[in-house]
Short mmCIF file of C-alpha atoms in Angstrom, two decimals:
data_model
loop_
_atom_site.label_atom_id
_atom_site.label_comp_id
_atom_site.label_asym_id
_atom_site.label_seq_id
_atom_site.Cartn_x
_atom_site.Cartn_y
_atom_site.Cartn_z
CA UNK A 214 -63.12 -107.12 12.30
CA UNK A 215 -59.69 -106.93 13.97
CA UNK A 216 -57.17 -109.42 12.58
CA UNK A 217 -55.73 -111.76 15.20
CA UNK A 218 -51.99 -111.79 15.77
CA UNK A 219 -49.92 -114.96 16.06
CA UNK A 220 -49.89 -115.66 19.82
CA UNK A 221 -47.05 -118.21 19.60
CA UNK A 222 -44.87 -115.71 17.72
CA UNK A 223 -45.65 -113.06 20.34
CA UNK A 224 -44.72 -115.42 23.19
CA UNK A 225 -41.45 -116.31 21.49
CA UNK A 226 -40.69 -112.66 20.87
CA UNK A 227 -41.24 -111.86 24.54
CA UNK A 228 -38.86 -114.68 25.53
CA UNK A 229 -36.27 -113.41 23.05
CA UNK A 230 -36.42 -109.86 24.43
CA UNK A 231 -36.18 -111.12 28.02
CA UNK A 232 -33.07 -113.14 27.12
CA UNK A 233 -31.54 -110.18 25.35
CA UNK A 234 -32.15 -108.03 28.43
CA UNK A 235 -30.43 -110.66 30.62
CA UNK A 236 -33.60 -111.14 32.66
CA UNK A 237 -34.23 -114.02 35.05
CA UNK A 238 -34.33 -117.39 33.32
CA UNK A 239 -37.58 -118.46 34.99
CA UNK A 240 -39.35 -115.60 33.20
CA UNK A 241 -37.90 -116.65 29.85
CA UNK A 242 -38.82 -120.27 30.49
CA UNK A 243 -42.44 -119.36 31.23
CA UNK A 244 -42.94 -117.82 27.79
CA UNK A 245 -40.95 -120.45 25.90
CA UNK A 246 -42.86 -123.26 27.62
CA UNK A 247 -46.20 -121.68 26.79
CA UNK A 248 -45.15 -121.15 23.17
CA UNK A 249 -44.06 -124.80 22.90
CA UNK A 250 -47.35 -126.06 24.35
CA UNK A 251 -49.53 -123.90 22.12
CA UNK A 252 -47.54 -124.56 18.95
CA UNK A 253 -48.50 -128.24 19.22
CA UNK A 254 -52.23 -127.41 19.19
CA UNK A 255 -54.51 -126.47 16.28
CA UNK A 256 -55.05 -122.71 16.09
CA UNK A 257 -58.80 -123.25 16.47
CA UNK A 258 -58.37 -125.04 19.79
CA UNK A 259 -56.12 -122.27 21.11
CA UNK A 260 -58.76 -119.70 20.18
CA UNK A 261 -61.54 -121.75 21.78
CA UNK A 262 -59.60 -122.16 25.02
CA UNK A 263 -58.77 -118.45 25.11
CA UNK A 264 -62.46 -117.59 24.72
CA UNK A 265 -63.47 -120.10 27.40
CA UNK A 266 -60.69 -119.07 29.79
CA UNK A 267 -59.22 -122.58 29.92
CA UNK A 268 -55.73 -121.92 28.58
CA UNK A 269 -54.23 -122.25 32.06
CA UNK A 270 -55.41 -125.86 32.20
CA UNK A 271 -52.63 -126.64 29.74
CA UNK A 272 -49.19 -127.61 31.02
CA UNK A 273 -46.78 -124.68 30.76
CA UNK A 274 -49.43 -121.96 30.39
CA UNK A 275 -49.90 -119.60 33.31
CA UNK A 276 -52.02 -116.53 34.00
CA UNK A 277 -49.57 -114.06 32.46
CA UNK A 278 -48.93 -116.07 29.30
CA UNK A 279 -52.67 -116.80 28.90
CA UNK A 280 -53.40 -113.08 29.09
CA UNK A 281 -50.80 -112.41 26.39
CA UNK A 282 -52.39 -115.05 24.16
CA UNK A 283 -55.84 -113.53 24.62
CA UNK A 284 -54.52 -110.08 23.72
CA UNK A 285 -52.78 -111.47 20.63
CA UNK A 286 -55.90 -113.25 19.45
CA UNK A 287 -57.84 -110.00 19.92
CA UNK A 288 -55.46 -108.36 17.45
CA UNK A 289 -53.64 -106.35 20.13
CA UNK A 290 -49.92 -106.27 20.81
CA UNK A 291 -49.71 -107.90 24.26
CA UNK A 292 -49.09 -105.36 27.01
CA UNK A 293 -46.07 -107.37 28.22
CA UNK A 294 -44.53 -107.22 24.75
CA UNK A 295 -45.34 -103.54 24.34
CA UNK A 296 -43.53 -102.71 27.59
CA UNK A 297 -40.46 -104.70 26.52
CA UNK A 298 -40.40 -102.96 23.13
CA UNK A 299 -40.64 -99.59 24.87
CA UNK A 300 -37.60 -100.32 27.07
CA UNK A 301 -35.26 -101.93 24.54
CA UNK A 302 -32.40 -99.54 25.35
CA UNK A 303 -30.52 -96.72 23.74
CA UNK A 304 -29.40 -96.69 20.13
CA UNK A 305 -25.81 -97.54 19.24
CA UNK A 306 -23.56 -94.64 18.34
CA UNK A 307 -22.62 -94.30 14.67
CA UNK A 308 -19.33 -96.22 14.77
CA UNK A 309 -20.76 -99.15 16.75
CA UNK A 310 -23.92 -99.19 14.62
CA UNK A 311 -21.87 -99.32 11.42
CA UNK A 312 -19.84 -102.21 12.80
CA UNK A 313 -22.97 -104.08 13.88
CA UNK A 314 -24.54 -103.55 10.44
CA UNK A 315 -21.43 -105.00 8.77
CA UNK A 316 -21.61 -108.31 10.67
CA UNK A 317 -22.94 -111.20 8.61
CA UNK A 318 -22.91 -113.91 11.25
CA UNK A 319 -21.85 -115.13 14.69
CA UNK A 320 -18.81 -117.37 15.24
CA UNK A 321 -19.51 -118.63 18.78
CA UNK A 322 -22.87 -120.14 19.78
CA UNK A 323 -24.14 -123.09 21.82
CA UNK A 324 -27.16 -125.36 21.64
CA UNK A 325 -28.81 -127.87 23.94
CA UNK A 326 -26.40 -130.48 22.64
CA UNK A 327 -24.00 -129.11 25.28
CA UNK A 328 -24.87 -126.39 27.83
CA UNK A 329 -27.13 -124.21 25.70
CA UNK A 330 -30.81 -123.94 26.48
CA UNK A 331 -32.37 -124.29 23.03
CA UNK A 332 -32.35 -126.69 20.08
CA UNK A 333 -30.10 -126.05 17.09
CA UNK A 334 -33.07 -125.18 14.88
CA UNK A 335 -34.37 -122.57 17.32
CA UNK A 336 -30.98 -120.89 17.55
CA UNK A 337 -30.69 -120.86 13.75
CA UNK A 338 -34.15 -119.36 13.19
CA UNK A 339 -33.44 -116.63 15.75
CA UNK A 340 -30.26 -115.80 13.84
CA UNK A 341 -32.29 -115.61 10.62
CA UNK A 342 -34.67 -113.12 12.24
CA UNK A 343 -31.69 -110.97 13.26
CA UNK A 344 -30.59 -110.78 9.64
CA UNK A 345 -27.60 -113.11 9.93
CA UNK A 346 -26.42 -115.05 6.89
CA UNK A 347 -24.83 -117.77 9.00
CA UNK A 348 -24.16 -118.90 12.53
CA UNK A 349 -21.28 -121.10 13.67
CA UNK A 350 -22.40 -123.83 16.07
CA UNK A 351 -19.62 -124.25 18.65
CA UNK A 352 -20.76 -126.62 21.37
CA UNK A 353 -18.19 -127.65 23.97
CA UNK A 354 -15.58 -130.40 23.74
CA UNK A 355 -15.51 -133.54 25.92
CA UNK A 356 -13.26 -132.49 28.80
CA UNK A 357 -15.80 -129.86 29.92
CA UNK A 358 -18.11 -132.48 31.41
CA UNK A 359 -20.08 -129.93 33.45
CA UNK A 360 -21.18 -128.44 30.11
CA UNK A 361 -21.99 -131.84 28.55
CA UNK A 362 -19.12 -131.46 26.11
CA UNK A 363 -19.43 -133.48 22.92
CA UNK A 364 -17.48 -136.72 22.62
CA UNK A 365 -16.13 -137.61 19.20
CA UNK A 366 -19.16 -139.82 18.52
CA UNK A 367 -21.65 -137.14 19.56
CA UNK A 368 -19.86 -134.54 17.44
CA UNK A 369 -20.05 -136.86 14.43
CA UNK A 370 -23.78 -137.23 14.99
CA UNK A 371 -24.12 -133.47 15.30
CA UNK A 372 -22.39 -132.94 11.96
CA UNK A 373 -24.93 -135.22 10.27
CA UNK A 374 -27.77 -133.49 12.12
CA UNK A 375 -26.61 -130.01 11.08
CA UNK A 376 -26.44 -131.14 7.45
CA UNK A 377 -30.08 -132.22 7.66
CA UNK A 378 -31.19 -129.02 9.41
CA UNK A 379 -29.45 -126.87 6.81
CA UNK A 380 -31.60 -128.47 4.12
CA UNK A 381 -34.73 -127.13 5.84
CA UNK A 382 -33.55 -123.61 6.69
CA UNK A 383 -34.47 -120.50 4.65
CA UNK A 384 -32.50 -119.97 1.47
CA UNK A 385 -29.43 -117.80 1.96
CA UNK A 386 -28.81 -118.91 5.54
CA UNK A 387 -26.65 -121.77 6.79
CA UNK A 388 -25.30 -123.22 10.00
CA UNK A 389 -21.53 -123.57 9.85
CA UNK A 390 -20.07 -126.49 11.79
CA UNK A 391 -17.70 -125.76 14.62
CA UNK A 392 -16.68 -126.37 18.20
CA UNK A 393 -15.48 -124.46 21.24
CA UNK A 394 -12.58 -126.77 21.98
CA UNK A 395 -10.79 -126.67 25.31
CA UNK A 396 -7.13 -125.67 25.44
CA UNK A 397 -5.79 -128.44 27.66
CA UNK A 398 -3.03 -128.11 30.27
CA UNK A 399 -0.31 -128.89 27.73
CA UNK A 400 -1.79 -126.61 25.05
CA UNK A 401 -3.25 -129.43 22.95
CA UNK A 402 -6.85 -129.24 21.70
CA UNK A 403 -9.54 -131.38 23.30
CA UNK A 404 -10.84 -133.26 20.23
CA UNK A 405 -9.62 -135.64 17.55
CA UNK A 406 -7.57 -134.02 14.79
CA UNK A 407 -9.60 -135.76 12.09
CA UNK A 408 -12.81 -134.24 13.43
CA UNK A 409 -11.32 -130.77 13.92
CA UNK A 410 -10.23 -130.86 10.29
CA UNK A 411 -13.84 -131.48 9.19
CA UNK A 412 -15.22 -128.42 10.98
CA UNK A 413 -15.78 -125.04 9.37
CA UNK A 414 -14.55 -122.95 12.34
CA UNK A 415 -12.70 -123.99 15.51
CA UNK A 416 -12.78 -121.68 18.54
CA UNK A 417 -10.20 -122.62 21.18
CA UNK A 418 -10.67 -121.45 24.78
CA UNK A 419 -9.18 -122.19 28.18
CA UNK A 420 -11.79 -123.24 30.76
CA UNK A 421 -9.52 -124.83 33.38
CA UNK A 422 -6.22 -123.91 34.99
CA UNK A 423 -7.13 -120.24 34.62
CA UNK A 424 -4.89 -119.37 37.57
CA UNK A 425 -1.82 -120.94 35.97
CA UNK A 426 1.29 -118.81 36.36
CA UNK A 427 2.00 -116.53 33.40
CA UNK A 428 4.74 -118.54 31.67
CA UNK A 429 2.72 -121.75 31.75
CA UNK A 430 -0.48 -120.10 30.52
CA UNK A 431 1.47 -118.39 27.75
CA UNK A 432 2.96 -121.72 26.61
CA UNK A 433 -0.51 -123.29 26.58
CA UNK A 434 -1.97 -120.51 24.48
CA UNK A 435 0.96 -120.37 22.05
CA UNK A 436 0.78 -124.10 21.39
CA UNK A 437 -2.96 -123.85 20.73
CA UNK A 438 -2.50 -120.91 18.35
CA UNK A 439 0.17 -122.83 16.43
CA UNK A 440 -2.21 -125.77 15.96
CA UNK A 441 -3.34 -125.70 12.30
CA UNK A 442 -6.90 -126.70 13.23
CA UNK A 443 -7.46 -123.70 15.52
CA UNK A 444 -9.03 -120.55 14.00
CA UNK A 445 -10.21 -118.28 16.83
CA UNK A 446 -8.85 -117.62 20.33
CA UNK A 447 -11.96 -117.52 22.52
CA UNK A 448 -12.45 -115.22 25.57
CA UNK A 449 -8.71 -114.99 26.03
CA UNK A 450 -8.52 -113.90 29.69
CA UNK A 451 -11.41 -116.01 31.02
CA UNK A 452 -12.45 -113.19 33.32
CA UNK A 453 -15.93 -112.61 34.80
CA UNK A 454 -16.67 -108.98 35.55
CA UNK A 455 -20.34 -109.00 36.53
CA UNK A 456 -22.84 -111.10 38.43
CA UNK A 457 -26.40 -111.76 37.41
CA UNK A 458 -29.12 -110.97 39.94
CA UNK A 459 -30.36 -113.80 42.13
CA UNK A 460 -32.55 -116.20 40.18
CA UNK A 461 -31.23 -115.06 36.82
CA UNK A 462 -28.84 -117.94 36.20
CA UNK A 463 -29.52 -119.55 32.88
CA UNK A 464 -28.11 -121.63 30.04
CA UNK A 465 -24.33 -121.64 30.02
CA UNK A 466 -23.92 -120.30 33.55
CA UNK A 467 -22.50 -123.45 35.21
CA UNK A 468 -22.42 -121.41 38.44
CA UNK A 469 -19.71 -119.07 37.17
CA UNK A 470 -21.84 -115.97 37.36
CA UNK A 471 -22.29 -116.32 41.07
CA UNK A 472 -18.77 -114.97 41.52
CA UNK A 473 -16.42 -112.52 39.85
CA UNK A 474 -13.22 -113.88 38.34
CA UNK A 475 -9.98 -112.03 37.59
CA UNK A 476 -8.32 -112.37 34.19
CA UNK A 477 -5.71 -115.02 33.54
CA UNK A 478 -2.10 -113.85 33.52
CA UNK A 479 -0.17 -114.38 30.26
CA UNK A 480 2.27 -112.63 27.95
CA UNK A 481 -0.23 -110.74 25.82
CA UNK A 482 2.42 -109.38 23.46
CA UNK A 483 3.62 -112.89 22.63
CA UNK A 484 0.11 -114.33 22.31
CA UNK A 485 -1.20 -111.59 20.02
CA UNK A 486 1.98 -111.64 17.93
CA UNK A 487 1.42 -115.38 17.40
CA UNK A 488 -2.22 -114.80 16.42
CA UNK A 489 -1.13 -112.21 13.86
CA UNK A 490 1.69 -114.42 12.54
CA UNK A 491 -0.55 -117.46 12.08
CA UNK A 492 -3.58 -115.51 10.86
CA UNK A 493 -5.75 -116.52 13.82
CA UNK A 494 -8.56 -114.29 15.09
CA UNK A 495 -8.95 -112.91 18.60
CA UNK A 496 -12.53 -113.17 19.83
CA UNK A 497 -14.29 -110.08 21.15
CA UNK A 498 -16.72 -111.87 23.44
CA UNK A 499 -19.97 -109.93 23.70
CA UNK A 500 -21.37 -111.53 26.87
CA UNK A 501 -22.08 -108.75 29.40
CA UNK A 502 -20.45 -110.67 32.25
CA UNK A 503 -17.26 -111.39 30.26
CA UNK A 504 -16.36 -108.25 28.25
CA UNK A 505 -13.31 -110.18 27.12
CA UNK A 506 -10.69 -109.12 26.15
CA UNK A 507 -10.46 -105.99 28.30
CA UNK A 508 -10.18 -102.81 26.22
CA UNK A 509 -6.44 -102.39 26.89
CA UNK A 510 -5.78 -105.88 25.53
CA UNK A 511 -8.11 -105.33 22.59
CA UNK A 512 -6.10 -102.25 21.64
CA UNK A 513 -2.89 -104.24 22.05
CA UNK A 514 -4.20 -106.98 19.74
CA UNK A 515 -5.24 -104.36 17.21
CA UNK A 516 -1.78 -102.77 17.26
CA UNK A 517 -0.22 -106.24 16.87
CA UNK A 518 -2.08 -106.65 13.56
CA UNK A 519 -4.65 -109.21 14.71
CA UNK A 520 -8.00 -109.85 13.11
CA UNK A 521 -11.08 -110.39 15.29
CA UNK A 522 -14.45 -112.02 15.58
CA UNK A 523 -17.27 -110.22 17.37
CA UNK A 524 -19.27 -113.11 18.77
CA UNK A 525 -21.96 -113.60 21.38
CA UNK A 526 -21.08 -116.93 23.02
CA UNK A 527 -24.88 -117.24 23.00
CA UNK A 528 -26.50 -120.06 24.95
CA UNK A 529 -30.09 -118.96 24.17
CA UNK A 530 -31.82 -117.31 21.19
CA UNK A 531 -32.19 -113.84 22.73
CA UNK A 532 -28.48 -113.75 23.53
CA UNK A 533 -27.72 -113.78 19.80
CA UNK A 534 -28.52 -110.07 19.82
CA UNK A 535 -25.73 -109.36 22.30
CA UNK A 536 -23.34 -108.58 19.43
CA UNK A 537 -24.24 -104.92 19.98
CA UNK A 538 -22.26 -105.00 23.24
CA UNK A 539 -19.18 -106.35 21.52
CA UNK A 540 -19.53 -103.77 18.75
CA UNK A 541 -19.71 -100.94 21.28
CA UNK A 542 -16.47 -102.05 22.94
CA UNK A 543 -14.75 -102.74 19.62
CA UNK A 544 -15.67 -99.30 18.26
CA UNK A 545 -14.29 -97.64 21.40
CA UNK A 546 -10.97 -99.38 20.74
CA UNK A 547 -10.81 -98.41 17.06
CA UNK A 548 -11.60 -101.85 15.62
CA UNK A 549 -12.97 -101.40 12.09
CA UNK A 550 -15.07 -103.76 9.99
CA UNK A 551 -12.14 -104.71 7.75
CA UNK A 552 -10.44 -106.34 10.76
CA UNK A 553 -13.48 -108.46 11.72
CA UNK A 554 -13.74 -111.81 9.96
CA UNK A 555 -17.46 -112.31 10.56
CA UNK A 556 -18.17 -109.32 8.35
CA UNK A 557 -17.20 -111.71 5.53
CA UNK A 558 -19.57 -113.95 3.60
CA UNK A 559 -19.74 -117.55 4.77
CA UNK A 560 -17.65 -118.96 1.92
CA UNK A 561 -14.88 -116.44 2.54
CA UNK A 562 -14.90 -117.23 6.27
CA UNK A 563 -14.69 -120.97 5.58
CA UNK A 564 -11.87 -120.46 3.06
CA UNK A 565 -9.97 -118.41 5.65
CA UNK A 566 -10.32 -121.07 8.33
CA UNK A 567 -9.39 -123.84 5.88
CA UNK A 568 -6.22 -121.95 5.01
CA UNK A 569 -4.92 -122.59 8.53
CA UNK A 570 -5.03 -126.35 7.90
CA UNK A 571 -3.19 -125.88 4.63
#
């Protein structure tokens, strides 16, 4: 007798691969919704409904997802999943593959506490499946209201929540606490100092005033870099270089991907020199529509002596596998694993970030 597969696991895997491929969000949502509905039911009831053809009577289960469930229960890899596995993409070249293999975690991720599309637990378990040892949770700060940025009170609650979730996660993996804090118009950071000091990793990014003239933007960035609570300079130019196809907008979009956006203008030499002087990392943002910093600036940061993170800025589980894109660009620019701080173990990363406060 053929052994049945786990239909919920297959549905989640399909959703993950669709996210990784940057497919339309409505497709991803269809498989995640079906997985959520079926995970709440006894396995016997799912099997009975599949046999009777009544799966589609359940909220969130459509014809395509029901067919995948039936194929899984029959012990077959669903055709939809098989097609996705067959079109995963080309292998990384040796240098990029070596860099990807050296990464132990991701320093920039979002959950549904701000503008991400999935719960903290779901993001963490996806990171476990990718072989990560840790993931830094960096939801937005309060001034970015369109992204449901976390007030001080909500961030405090999140810290307690993450501590509880960590107790239930597989041994050897942990969520590190963090934030993507806005660099405000005067260069200050958009959260209370006491809270920033409690976090494991602080990513600082500009989300407003991106068309500031060069001298003003440079002053903003330099003040942020000098702040002892800041650890990583996030997507430094703020550019958008690609649009998603119609209907593909998803978690974290906030409408930005409906238009291209030029990079901010700032004194890159001064900014990267400050990062090197203060021991702060420059983020290599792996999102396909960002590709930030541009390669010429990445090479400039490398020559200035900067260290880096290669992070996904993931807003959904499948996007956690976008590090491959950042690794490809980093390898092209000569960035080696010894210059990337998320090749370190979690304790070393936390010690490094804590040293900035000291």
